[in-house]
Amino acid sequence: MTQTLPASIAAYFDAANRRDFDRAAAQFSADARVRDESRDHIGRAAIENWLKQTVDAYDFHAEPGPAEHRDGAVFVSAKVSGSFPGSPIALTYRFGMDADRIAALEIA
């Protein structure tokens, strides 16, 4: 079922695009896990650091589409542009939720 983005996911994308790393990390639960480029980043401090490093490396901007809820997760396709070969590309963000916070994020 396609829906609008949950508030914490919308806030994550907005904060990341504005380079407000603290606000982006605050959308995650304390022990959340991000899996990106075959690496795990666990906890808000590690997630904030991952986001800073990713912006430094790729200067990305993500334009998220609507959310699709399936298999207990929230899937968001996003058009991601930045300073990397093939830009822009379509990526899928798979969010696991814990109430109103993001508990897990996998980017593919």
PDB file of C-alpha atoms in Angstrom:
ATOM      1  CA  MET A   1       0.000   0.000   0.000  1.00  0.00           C
ATOM      2  CA  THR A   2       1.443   3.377  -1.024  1.00  0.00           C
ATOM      3  CA  GLN A   3       1.187   6.196   1.516  1.00  0.00           C
ATOM      4  CA  THR A   4       2.764   9.466   2.469  1.00  0.00           C
ATOM      5  CA  LEU A   5       6.038   9.232   4.373  1.00  0.00           C
ATOM      6  CA  PRO A   6       5.879   8.657   8.128  1.00  0.00           C
ATOM      7  CA  ALA A   7       6.906  11.823   9.996  1.00  0.00           C
ATOM      8  CA  SER A   8      10.307  10.558  11.170  1.00  0.00           C
ATOM      9  CA  ILE A   9      11.254   9.368   7.669  1.00  0.00           C
ATOM     10  CA  ALA A  10      10.188  12.672   6.098  1.00  0.00           C
ATOM     11  CA  ALA A  11      12.170  14.530   8.776  1.00  0.00           C
ATOM     12  CA  TYR A  12      15.229  12.309   8.137  1.00  0.00           C
ATOM     13  CA  PHE A  13      15.257  13.106   4.400  1.00  0.00           C
ATOM     14  CA  ASP A  14      14.629  16.817   5.025  1.00  0.00           C
ATOM     15  CA  ALA A  15      17.377  17.087   7.651  1.00  0.00           C
ATOM     16  CA  ALA A  16      19.884  15.100   5.576  1.00  0.00           C
ATOM     17  CA  ASN A  17      19.245  17.294   2.541  1.00  0.00           C
ATOM     18  CA  ARG A  18      19.669  20.423   4.692  1.00  0.00           C
ATOM     19  CA  ARG A  19      22.869  18.985   6.236  1.00  0.00           C
ATOM     20  CA  ASP A  20      21.336  19.080   9.703  1.00  0.00           C
ATOM     21  CA  PHE A  21      23.077  15.893  10.801  1.00  0.00           C
ATOM     22  CA  ASP A  22      22.019  16.080  14.450  1.00  0.00           C
ATOM     23  CA  ARG A  23      18.327  16.374  13.495  1.00  0.00           C
ATOM     24  CA  ALA A  24      18.675  13.555  10.951  1.00  0.00           C
ATOM     25  CA  ALA A  25      20.245  11.238  13.550  1.00  0.00           C
ATOM     26  CA  ALA A  26      17.573  12.205  16.098  1.00  0.00           C
ATOM     27  CA  GLN A  27      14.951  10.468  13.926  1.00  0.00           C
ATOM     28  CA  PHE A  28      16.540   7.099  14.812  1.00  0.00           C
ATOM     29  CA  SER A  29      16.093   5.044  17.979  1.00  0.00           C
ATOM     30  CA  ALA A  30      19.097   5.015  20.321  1.00  0.00           C
ATOM     31  CA  ASP A  31      20.333   1.608  19.115  1.00  0.00           C
ATOM     32  CA  ALA A  32      19.278   1.907  15.460  1.00  0.00           C
ATOM     33  CA  ARG A  33      21.316   0.327  12.673  1.00  0.00           C
ATOM     34  CA  VAL A  34      22.062   1.737   9.223  1.00  0.00           C
ATOM     35  CA  ARG A  35      23.413  -0.620   6.552  1.00  0.00           C
ATOM     36  CA  ASP A  36      24.941   1.174   3.570  1.00  0.00           C
ATOM     37  CA  GLU A  37      27.623   0.063   1.123  1.00  0.00           C
ATOM     38  CA  SER A  38      27.966  -3.274   3.006  1.00  0.00           C
ATOM     39  CA  ARG A  39      28.790  -1.551   6.305  1.00  0.00           C
ATOM     40  CA  ASP A  40      26.768  -1.258   9.510  1.00  0.00           C
ATOM     41  CA  HIS A  41      26.537   1.899  11.606  1.00  0.00           C
ATOM     42  CA  ILE A  42      24.905   1.332  15.001  1.00  0.00           C
ATOM     43  CA  GLY A  43      23.627   4.021  17.364  1.00  0.00           C
ATOM     44  CA  ARG A  44      22.819   7.682  16.816  1.00  0.00           C
ATOM     45  CA  ALA A  45      26.428   8.922  17.084  1.00  0.00           C
ATOM     46  CA  ALA A  46      27.624   6.383  14.504  1.00  0.00           C
ATOM     47  CA  ILE A  47      24.672   7.217  12.238  1.00  0.00           C
ATOM     48  CA  GLU A  48      25.413  10.946  12.462  1.00  0.00           C
ATOM     49  CA  ASN A  49      29.076  10.260  11.630  1.00  0.00           C
ATOM     50  CA  TRP A  50      28.075   8.007   8.696  1.00  0.00           C
ATOM     51  CA  LEU A  51      25.830  10.723   7.320  1.00  0.00           C
ATOM     52  CA  LYS A  52      28.578  13.375   7.581  1.00  0.00           C
ATOM     53  CA  GLN A  53      31.061  11.081   5.822  1.00  0.00           C
ATOM     54  CA  THR A  54      28.546  10.228   3.098  1.00  0.00           C
ATOM     55  CA  VAL A  55      27.823  13.905   2.434  1.00  0.00           C
ATOM     56  CA  ASP A  56      31.566  14.680   2.378  1.00  0.00           C
ATOM     57  CA  ALA A  57      32.191  11.863  -0.102  1.00  0.00           C
ATOM     58  CA  TYR A  58      29.170  12.258  -2.397  1.00  0.00           C
ATOM     59  CA  ASP A  59      27.491  15.625  -1.657  1.00  0.00           C
ATOM     60  CA  PHE A  60      24.188  13.846  -2.236  1.00  0.00           C
ATOM     61  CA  HIS A  61      20.612  15.101  -2.331  1.00  0.00           C
ATOM     62  CA  ALA A  62      17.718  12.640  -2.105  1.00  0.00           C
ATOM     63  CA  GLU A  63      14.221  13.209  -3.484  1.00  0.00           C
ATOM     64  CA  PRO A  64      12.029  10.596  -1.789  1.00  0.00           C
ATOM     65  CA  GLY A  65       8.874   9.222  -3.363  1.00  0.00           C
ATOM     66  CA  PRO A  66       5.859   7.903  -1.459  1.00  0.00           C
ATOM     67  CA  ALA A  67       6.176   5.174   1.151  1.00  0.00           C
ATOM     68  CA  GLU A  68       5.203   1.584   0.519  1.00  0.00           C
ATOM     69  CA  HIS A  69       4.416  -0.496   3.599  1.00  0.00           C
ATOM     70  CA  ARG A  70       5.096  -4.207   3.170  1.00  0.00           C
ATOM     71  CA  ASP A  71       6.607  -7.105   5.069  1.00  0.00           C
ATOM     72  CA  GLY A  72       6.699  -5.031   8.266  1.00  0.00           C
ATOM     73  CA  ALA A  73       8.911  -2.344   6.741  1.00  0.00           C
ATOM     74  CA  VAL A  74       8.565   0.996   4.987  1.00  0.00           C
ATOM     75  CA  PHE A  75      10.129   1.130   1.516  1.00  0.00           C
ATOM     76  CA  VAL A  76      10.937   4.465  -0.096  1.00  0.00           C
ATOM     77  CA  SER A  77      12.342   4.882  -3.599  1.00  0.00           C
ATOM     78  CA  ALA A  78      14.408   8.024  -3.943  1.00  0.00           C
ATOM     79  CA  LYS A  79      16.148   9.823  -6.785  1.00  0.00           C
ATOM     80  CA  VAL A  80      19.635  10.516  -5.440  1.00  0.00           C
ATOM     81  CA  SER A  81      21.980  12.964  -7.101  1.00  0.00           C
ATOM     82  CA  GLY A  82      25.484  13.954  -6.106  1.00  0.00           C
ATOM     83  CA  SER A  83      29.148  13.858  -7.008  1.00  0.00           C
ATOM     84  CA  PHE A  84      29.342  10.189  -7.949  1.00  0.00           C
ATOM     85  CA  PRO A  85      29.419   8.327 -11.276  1.00  0.00           C
ATOM     86  CA  GLY A  86      25.992   7.746 -12.818  1.00  0.00           C
ATOM     87  CA  SER A  87      24.297  10.533 -10.868  1.00  0.00           C
ATOM     88  CA  PRO A  88      21.367  10.698 -10.492  1.00  0.00           C
ATOM     89  CA  ILE A  89      20.406   7.152  -9.529  1.00  0.00           C
ATOM     90  CA  ALA A  90      17.350   5.489  -8.003  1.00  0.00           C
ATOM     91  CA  LEU A  91      17.934   3.929  -4.584  1.00  0.00           C
ATOM     92  CA  THR A  92      15.593   2.005  -2.335  1.00  0.00           C
ATOM     93  CA  TYR A  93      15.555   2.858   1.356  1.00  0.00           C
ATOM     94  CA  ARG A  94      14.127   0.126   3.607  1.00  0.00           C
ATOM     95  CA  PHE A  95      13.140   1.473   7.005  1.00  0.00           C
ATOM     96  CA  GLY A  96      12.330  -0.629  10.041  1.00  0.00           C
ATOM     97  CA  MET A  97      10.293   1.324  12.554  1.00  0.00           C
ATOM     98  CA  ASP A  98      10.071   1.276  16.349  1.00  0.00           C
ATOM     99  CA  ALA A  99       6.921   3.281  17.112  1.00  0.00           C
ATOM    100  CA  ASP A 100       7.665   6.748  15.734  1.00  0.00           C
ATOM    101  CA  ARG A 101      11.452   6.310  15.422  1.00  0.00           C
ATOM    102  CA  ILE A 102      13.556   4.673  12.726  1.00  0.00           C
ATOM    103  CA  ALA A 103      15.061   1.459  14.126  1.00  0.00           C
ATOM    104  CA  ALA A 104      16.821   0.269  10.978  1.00  0.00           C
ATOM    105  CA  LEU A 105      17.713   1.563   7.533  1.00  0.00           C
ATOM    106  CA  GLU A 106      19.096  -0.403   4.619  1.00  0.00           C
ATOM    107  CA  ILE A 107      20.007   1.390   1.407  1.00  0.00           C
ATOM    108  CA  ALA A 108      20.215  -0.487  -1.878  1.00  0.00           C
TER     109      ALA A 108
END
